[in-house]
Amino acid sequence: MSADVGAAGAPHPMSADDAEAAGALAGLRVVDHTDMRGALCGRLLGDLGAEVIRVPPVPDADGFAHAHRNANKLAGDPGTWESLVADTDLLIDNTGLNLAELTGRHPTLVVVALTDMGLTGPRSGWRLEPLAAFASSGAQYLSGFRDKSPCWHPGYLAHDCASVLGAVGGLAAVMDRRRHGHGQVVEISAQEAALGGLNPWSVLIPGYQRHFPELPAEGRRNADGNYWVFPARDGWVRTVIGTTYQWHGFVRVLGSPETLTGPEWDDGVFRGRNRDVIHMVADEILSQRDRAEWFELGLAAGTTIGVIQSPREFAAHPQVVGRGFFRHDVAGSEGLPMPDAPWKLSGTPAGVRRRAPAAPDDPARFRPRPDDHRWGAAALNAAAPASSGADVSATGSGAVNGSPDDEGLLLAGVRVVEFGMAAVVPEATWMLSELGADVIKIESTVHPDSLRLAGRGDLNKAFPFNAESRGRRSVALDLTTERGRELALGLFMAADVVAENMRGGSLDKLGLGWDDMSAMRSDLVYVCSQGYGRGGPMGKMPAYGPLNAGFAGAHWLWNHPDVPYPCSTSLNHPDHIAGKLLAVAVLAALDHKQRTGEGQLIDMAQTEAAAYLIGEVYLAAADAGADPLPTGNRSDTIAPHDVYRADGDDEWVAVVCGDDQSWQRCCELIGVDNRWPSTADRLADVAGVDAVVAAWVADGPAGDRAERLQAAGVSAMAVMGPRDHLDDEHLAARGALDVLEHPVAGTETHVANAIRFSRTAKRTAGPSPCLGADTVAVLGEVFGLAPDEVEALAEAGVCR
């Protein structure tokens, strides 16, 4: 590694045998003090080998969500709370503990504070149940058919985004503690994490209308949008056509119908405006073959056709079975398919373990720590100052959002070379960049990142690329040339991390794949993230977020029950949150490398990332022997639980009463008799309950209705779109949006990094680079090439 990632106070290095036997985070002790909205954070750390002790603030209800989200955790006794915290490295909390008091008593403790809307700001006291949190993120605004209410993604998706960022921030803070001995507070807002993890382009698009007036700046729902869903003989398929080459391949798959072969169809905007014509032609043709046949024909033609599956179909698919994503031998799962970790690490095991949670009186929970404990809270307690001096408000001021010197950043000196395409790997490396890593993107005008093509002729003016590729330098290398490949190899050899999500096998053919690199550099962390994962019958098929979510079964559920086809969103899920999920594993692998000198391969299938976030669905489907059906915004266990139309143009409010007391307060506010005092009463007459709530919500603006409900102690949230986020006083007060100046596109508004450290410095990543803008500088630094030598390479077609 070219930089010391927190060597001060580092424990004794592990032997190779120890590293092989232990997860990357073995020795890290975590206490999980969250309800189900935050439980995934501890599961992620447990999957990487940490000892996670669960002490829930309220008893966990039995069920499949509990089984999935609490796998790899030990059962803690709430009565031993103080003794557990005194000897732990990291505490995860979403209950609003007194952080100043807690960190004062335990100055080396890292606290991950998962919040609904942050510790500060006008709405910091609001409580968001999962539906309301999803409404706050902008993702619901863009999901659903226009003739129905905005539709949510069932489960805990908005809070899961906070959990993923909590794992990133918590790991970074524990790594940073080795440098100074202090603990700190890491704060995450679920609203901000979900905005960045589900729909980050939304706040950028309005500003780009000055360049491209046709952009849908309002961000309203349009079902499948331009990622078309078509009927197949045995179900449904979906396409993502990002390039002219892919469009031509799709037309060839259809048999080159004359209606779709004119030159005007090469224009993506034209295709979007004439999607009805595409459906008129393609629906009839595609309905004549099965999904698997269309997938294979698309692969052969160079176009991306994805298969929409139910959850049970996903669990049984040969690609999924072959990769071993589900485990059937996990304690507590009763032989049902438990999703494994979302990544595979070649050097340190990751995933669910067979052990059952310890009983509350199990003395193993209090075993002495080994002398060479690798993370250090126990060792640091004796030497640490009485107070860490951390600003537990975690507002993000000072070194957090300022411009600290790179030398003070956690990953200063760490070099990351990226062959990133589209979103997943670029999002992961953006997270590393904000922690100080030098990220170098290799690209070329011959094969540019597909997102650059949205610039409609100007590769530097594409809003999706400029959203995804901030905080890095661009080196132009044409890998079809021998010299280009030699220079890429040299950059790999000078890197700590190589990250790629190219089409499966692309870099292997160039001699730049994991097998070749690991033979030359045993300490290299090599990161791969293909749509369907490495290997298997689908490993070489390019894929994009909408195809990955459809394959995993997410679109099957993300819908109202009475719609024409199983997909109601044009979001690129899971791309944005999958990138952050990948960053968790990269940080763990970097820390493991720092201790052992060993690199390893990280492999994350984007389909499995989407599946991991709804793991309980597969358990329930297997147990029932049938797939669940979409329910729109309603719940099987809570009422009211829906989105109601407010006064105004397409304005909506999410309202959730999770218990009888909340419902009673709701009745008092809206002025109705409580005819349904129990949850059972309300579930028996959901239509009646919805009618009285809907009538009250419709009588005022969405923002006013949500504020009045929250003031009464009811979880509610206006369904927010991009204009709402851009004008929102709460997000403005928290500095949740970054305004940057791009050298070509001009002023841009981006979703900021939702991780707020009270001590660890992070930087605001700068605008995305123009293609090849840093070629001279980087090749000079790494190879000592003079500017005129680089110019000669450009003239020879190597650096282009």
CSV table of C-alpha atoms in Angstrom, one decimal, residues 511-760:
chain,number,residue,atom,x,y,z
A,511,GLY,CA,-4.3,-9.3,-19.9
A,512,LEU,CA,-5.5,-6.9,-17.2
A,513,GLY,CA,-7.9,-9.2,-15.3
A,514,TRP,CA,-7.6,-10.5,-11.8
A,515,ASP,CA,-5.7,-13.7,-12.6
A,516,ASP,CA,-2.9,-11.8,-14.4
A,517,MET,CA,-2.8,-8.9,-11.9
A,518,SER,CA,-2.7,-11.1,-8.8
A,519,ALA,CA,0.2,-13.1,-10.2
A,520,MET,CA,2.2,-9.9,-10.4
A,521,ARG,CA,0.9,-8.0,-7.4
A,522,SER,CA,-0.2,-10.1,-4.4
A,523,ASP,CA,-1.1,-7.0,-2.4
A,524,LEU,CA,-3.5,-5.6,-5.0
A,525,VAL,CA,-7.2,-5.1,-4.0
A,526,TYR,CA,-9.0,-5.9,-7.3
A,527,VAL,CA,-12.7,-4.9,-7.4
A,528,CYS,CA,-15.2,-6.4,-9.9
A,529,SER,CA,-18.9,-5.6,-10.2
A,530,GLN,CA,-20.7,-7.1,-13.1
A,531,GLY,CA,-24.5,-7.0,-13.5
A,532,TYR,CA,-24.9,-10.8,-13.0
A,533,GLY,CA,-21.5,-11.4,-11.3
A,534,ARG,CA,-18.4,-13.0,-12.5
A,535,GLY,CA,-18.8,-16.3,-14.3
A,536,GLY,CA,-21.9,-18.4,-14.9
A,537,PRO,CA,-24.2,-18.6,-17.9
A,538,MET,CA,-24.9,-14.8,-17.7
A,539,GLY,CA,-21.6,-13.5,-16.6
A,540,LYS,CA,-20.7,-11.9,-20.0
A,541,MET,CA,-24.0,-10.0,-20.5
A,542,PRO,CA,-23.8,-6.3,-19.9
A,543,ALA,CA,-26.5,-5.1,-17.5
A,544,TYR,CA,-27.9,-1.9,-16.1
A,545,GLY,CA,-29.7,-1.2,-12.8
A,546,PRO,CA,-33.3,-1.6,-14.2
A,547,LEU,CA,-32.3,-5.0,-15.6
A,548,ASN,CA,-30.6,-6.1,-12.4
A,549,ALA,CA,-33.6,-5.1,-10.2
A,550,GLY,CA,-36.0,-6.9,-12.5
A,551,PHE,CA,-33.9,-10.0,-12.5
A,552,ALA,CA,-33.8,-10.1,-8.7
A,553,GLY,CA,-37.5,-9.8,-8.3
A,554,ALA,CA,-37.7,-6.3,-7.0
A,555,HIS,CA,-39.9,-5.0,-9.8
A,556,TRP,CA,-42.3,-7.9,-9.2
A,557,LEU,CA,-43.2,-6.3,-5.9
A,558,TRP,CA,-42.5,-2.6,-6.6
A,559,ASN,CA,-46.0,-2.0,-8.1
A,560,HIS,CA,-49.7,-1.6,-7.6
A,561,PRO,CA,-51.6,-4.8,-7.9
A,562,ASP,CA,-53.8,-3.7,-10.8
A,563,VAL,CA,-51.3,-2.7,-13.5
A,564,PRO,CA,-50.6,-4.0,-17.0
A,565,TYR,CA,-47.0,-5.2,-16.3
A,566,PRO,CA,-44.7,-5.8,-13.4
A,567,CYS,CA,-42.6,-2.7,-13.3
A,568,SER,CA,-43.5,0.8,-12.2
A,569,THR,CA,-40.2,2.7,-12.0
A,570,SER,CA,-37.6,4.1,-14.3
A,571,LEU,CA,-35.1,4.5,-11.5
A,572,ASN,CA,-31.7,2.9,-12.0
A,573,HIS,CA,-31.9,0.9,-8.8
A,574,PRO,CA,-29.8,-0.7,-7.4
A,575,ASP,CA,-26.9,1.2,-9.1
A,576,HIS,CA,-26.5,4.1,-6.7
A,577,ILE,CA,-26.8,2.2,-3.5
A,578,ALA,CA,-24.9,-0.8,-4.9
A,579,GLY,CA,-21.8,1.5,-5.4
A,580,LYS,CA,-21.9,2.5,-1.7
A,581,LEU,CA,-22.4,-1.1,-0.8
A,582,LEU,CA,-19.3,-2.0,-2.7
A,583,ALA,CA,-17.4,0.7,-0.9
A,584,VAL,CA,-18.0,-1.1,2.4
A,585,ALA,CA,-16.1,-4.2,1.2
A,586,VAL,CA,-13.3,-2.1,-0.3
A,587,LEU,CA,-12.7,-0.3,3.0
A,588,ALA,CA,-12.6,-3.6,4.8
A,589,ALA,CA,-10.2,-5.1,2.2
A,590,LEU,CA,-8.0,-2.0,2.4
A,591,ASP,CA,-7.8,-2.3,6.2
A,592,HIS,CA,-7.0,-6.0,5.9
A,593,LYS,CA,-4.3,-5.2,3.4
A,594,GLN,CA,-2.8,-2.6,5.8
A,595,ARG,CA,-2.5,-5.3,8.6
A,596,THR,CA,-1.4,-8.2,6.5
A,597,GLY,CA,0.1,-6.9,3.2
A,598,GLU,CA,-2.4,-9.1,1.3
A,599,GLY,CA,-4.6,-8.0,-1.5
A,600,GLN,CA,-7.7,-9.9,-2.7
A,601,LEU,CA,-10.5,-10.0,-5.2
A,602,ILE,CA,-13.9,-8.4,-4.4
A,603,ASP,CA,-16.7,-9.7,-6.6
A,604,MET,CA,-20.2,-8.1,-6.3
A,605,ALA,CA,-23.0,-9.0,-8.6
A,606,GLN,CA,-25.4,-6.1,-8.9
A,607,THR,CA,-28.4,-8.4,-9.1
A,608,GLU,CA,-27.3,-9.8,-5.7
A,609,ALA,CA,-27.0,-6.4,-4.3
A,610,ALA,CA,-30.6,-5.7,-5.2
A,611,ALA,CA,-31.6,-9.0,-3.7
A,612,TYR,CA,-29.7,-8.5,-0.4
A,613,LEU,CA,-31.9,-5.4,0.3
A,614,ILE,CA,-35.1,-7.5,0.2
A,615,GLY,CA,-33.7,-10.7,1.6
A,616,GLU,CA,-36.7,-11.4,3.8
A,617,VAL,CA,-38.9,-11.7,0.6
A,618,TYR,CA,-37.1,-14.8,-0.5
A,619,LEU,CA,-37.5,-16.4,2.9
A,620,ALA,CA,-41.2,-15.7,3.0
A,621,ALA,CA,-41.7,-16.8,-0.6
A,622,ALA,CA,-40.0,-20.1,0.0
A,623,ASP,CA,-41.9,-20.7,3.3
A,624,ALA,CA,-45.2,-20.0,1.6
A,625,GLY,CA,-44.4,-21.9,-1.5
A,626,ALA,CA,-45.7,-19.0,-3.6
A,627,ASP,CA,-44.5,-15.6,-4.6
A,628,PRO,CA,-45.9,-12.5,-2.8
A,629,LEU,CA,-48.1,-10.2,-4.8
A,630,PRO,CA,-47.6,-6.4,-5.1
A,631,THR,CA,-49.7,-4.4,-2.7
A,632,GLY,CA,-49.0,-0.8,-3.8
A,633,ASN,CA,-48.5,1.3,-0.7
A,634,ARG,CA,-50.5,-0.8,1.7
A,635,SER,CA,-49.2,-3.0,4.4
A,636,ASP,CA,-50.4,-6.4,5.6
A,637,THR,CA,-49.8,-5.4,9.2
A,638,ILE,CA,-50.3,-1.7,9.5
A,639,ALA,CA,-53.2,0.6,8.7
A,640,PRO,CA,-53.3,3.4,7.7
A,641,HIS,CA,-50.3,2.9,5.5
A,642,ASP,CA,-50.7,4.6,2.2
A,643,VAL,CA,-50.1,7.6,0.1
A,644,TYR,CA,-53.0,10.1,-0.1
A,645,ARG,CA,-53.6,12.9,-2.6
A,646,ALA,CA,-53.3,16.4,-1.2
A,647,ASP,CA,-54.6,19.7,-2.6
A,648,GLY,CA,-52.6,20.7,-5.7
A,649,ASP,CA,-51.2,19.3,-8.9
A,650,ASP,CA,-50.2,15.7,-8.2
A,651,GLU,CA,-49.3,16.3,-4.6
A,652,TRP,CA,-49.3,13.4,-2.2
A,653,VAL,CA,-48.6,12.6,1.5
A,654,ALA,CA,-47.4,9.3,2.9
A,655,VAL,CA,-49.2,8.5,6.3
A,656,VAL,CA,-48.3,5.6,8.6
A,657,CYS,CA,-49.9,4.9,12.0
A,658,GLY,CA,-47.8,2.0,13.3
A,659,ASP,CA,-49.6,1.5,16.6
A,660,ASP,CA,-52.9,2.3,18.2
A,661,GLN,CA,-51.6,5.4,20.0
A,662,SER,CA,-50.5,6.9,16.8
A,663,TRP,CA,-53.9,6.3,15.2
A,664,GLN,CA,-55.7,7.8,18.2
A,665,ARG,CA,-53.6,11.0,17.8
A,666,CYS,CA,-54.4,11.0,14.0
A,667,CYS,CA,-58.1,10.8,14.8
A,668,GLU,CA,-57.9,13.7,17.2
A,669,LEU,CA,-56.1,15.8,14.6
A,670,ILE,CA,-58.4,15.1,11.7
A,671,GLY,CA,-61.5,15.3,13.9
A,672,VAL,CA,-63.1,11.9,13.5
A,673,ASP,CA,-64.3,9.3,16.0
A,674,ASN,CA,-62.0,6.4,16.5
A,675,ARG,CA,-64.2,3.6,15.1
A,676,TRP,CA,-61.1,1.4,14.6
A,677,PRO,CA,-59.2,1.4,17.9
A,678,SER,CA,-57.1,-1.7,17.2
A,679,THR,CA,-54.8,-2.6,14.4
A,680,ALA,CA,-57.0,-5.6,13.7
A,681,ASP,CA,-60.0,-3.3,13.4
A,682,ARG,CA,-58.2,-1.1,10.9
A,683,LEU,CA,-56.9,-3.9,8.8
A,684,ALA,CA,-60.4,-5.4,8.6
A,685,ASP,CA,-61.7,-2.1,7.1
A,686,VAL,CA,-58.7,-0.6,5.3
A,687,ALA,CA,-61.0,1.1,2.8
A,688,GLY,CA,-62.9,2.9,5.5
A,689,VAL,CA,-59.8,4.0,7.3
A,690,ASP,CA,-58.2,5.3,4.1
A,691,ALA,CA,-61.4,7.2,3.2
A,692,VAL,CA,-61.3,9.4,6.4
A,693,VAL,CA,-57.6,10.0,6.1
A,694,ALA,CA,-57.8,10.8,2.4
A,695,ALA,CA,-60.6,13.3,2.9
A,696,TRP,CA,-58.6,15.2,5.5
A,697,VAL,CA,-55.3,15.2,3.5
A,698,ALA,CA,-57.1,16.4,0.3
A,699,ASP,CA,-58.1,19.6,2.1
A,700,GLY,CA,-54.6,21.1,2.2
A,701,PRO,CA,-51.2,21.3,0.6
A,702,ALA,CA,-49.0,18.3,1.0
A,703,GLY,CA,-46.3,20.1,3.1
A,704,ASP,CA,-48.9,21.5,5.5
A,705,ARG,CA,-50.6,18.1,6.0
A,706,ALA,CA,-47.3,16.4,6.7
A,707,GLU,CA,-46.2,19.1,9.2
A,708,ARG,CA,-49.5,18.9,11.1
A,709,LEU,CA,-49.4,15.2,11.3
A,710,GLN,CA,-45.8,15.1,12.5
A,711,ALA,CA,-46.7,17.8,15.1
A,712,ALA,CA,-49.4,15.4,16.3
A,713,GLY,CA,-46.9,12.5,16.6
A,714,VAL,CA,-47.9,10.7,13.4
A,715,SER,CA,-45.3,9.6,10.9
A,716,ALA,CA,-46.0,11.5,7.6
A,717,MET,CA,-44.1,13.0,4.7
A,718,ALA,CA,-44.9,14.8,1.6
A,719,VAL,CA,-43.9,12.8,-1.5
A,720,MET,CA,-41.0,15.0,-2.6
A,721,GLY,CA,-39.7,15.6,-6.1
A,722,PRO,CA,-36.6,17.4,-7.4
A,723,ARG,CA,-38.1,20.9,-7.2
A,724,ASP,CA,-39.0,20.2,-3.6
A,725,HIS,CA,-35.5,19.0,-2.7
A,726,LEU,CA,-33.9,22.0,-4.4
A,727,ASP,CA,-36.1,24.5,-2.5
A,728,ASP,CA,-36.2,22.6,0.8
A,729,GLU,CA,-35.2,24.6,3.9
A,730,HIS,CA,-34.3,21.5,5.9
A,731,LEU,CA,-31.9,20.2,3.3
A,732,ALA,CA,-30.5,23.7,2.8
A,733,ALA,CA,-29.9,24.1,6.5
A,734,ARG,CA,-28.0,20.8,6.6
A,735,GLY,CA,-25.9,21.5,3.5
A,736,ALA,CA,-27.3,18.4,1.9
A,737,LEU,CA,-26.6,19.6,-1.7
A,738,ASP,CA,-23.3,20.5,-3.3
A,739,VAL,CA,-23.0,23.2,-5.9
A,740,LEU,CA,-20.0,22.8,-8.2
A,741,GLU,CA,-18.6,24.5,-11.3
A,742,HIS,CA,-18.0,22.1,-14.2
A,743,PRO,CA,-15.5,23.4,-16.8
A,744,VAL,CA,-17.9,22.7,-19.6
A,745,ALA,CA,-21.4,22.3,-18.2
A,746,GLY,CA,-21.2,25.2,-15.8
A,747,THR,CA,-22.9,25.3,-12.4
A,748,GLU,CA,-24.2,22.0,-11.2
A,749,THR,CA,-26.2,20.9,-8.1
A,750,HIS,CA,-25.4,17.5,-6.7
A,751,VAL,CA,-26.5,15.4,-3.8
A,752,ALA,CA,-23.8,15.6,-1.2
A,753,ASN,CA,-22.2,12.7,0.7
A,754,ALA,CA,-24.7,11.9,3.5
A,755,ILE,CA,-21.9,10.7,5.9
A,756,ARG,CA,-21.2,13.3,8.5
A,757,PHE,CA,-18.1,12.8,10.7
A,758,SER,CA,-17.6,14.7,13.9
A,759,ARG,CA,-13.8,14.2,13.6
A,760,THR,CA,-12.7,12.5,10.5
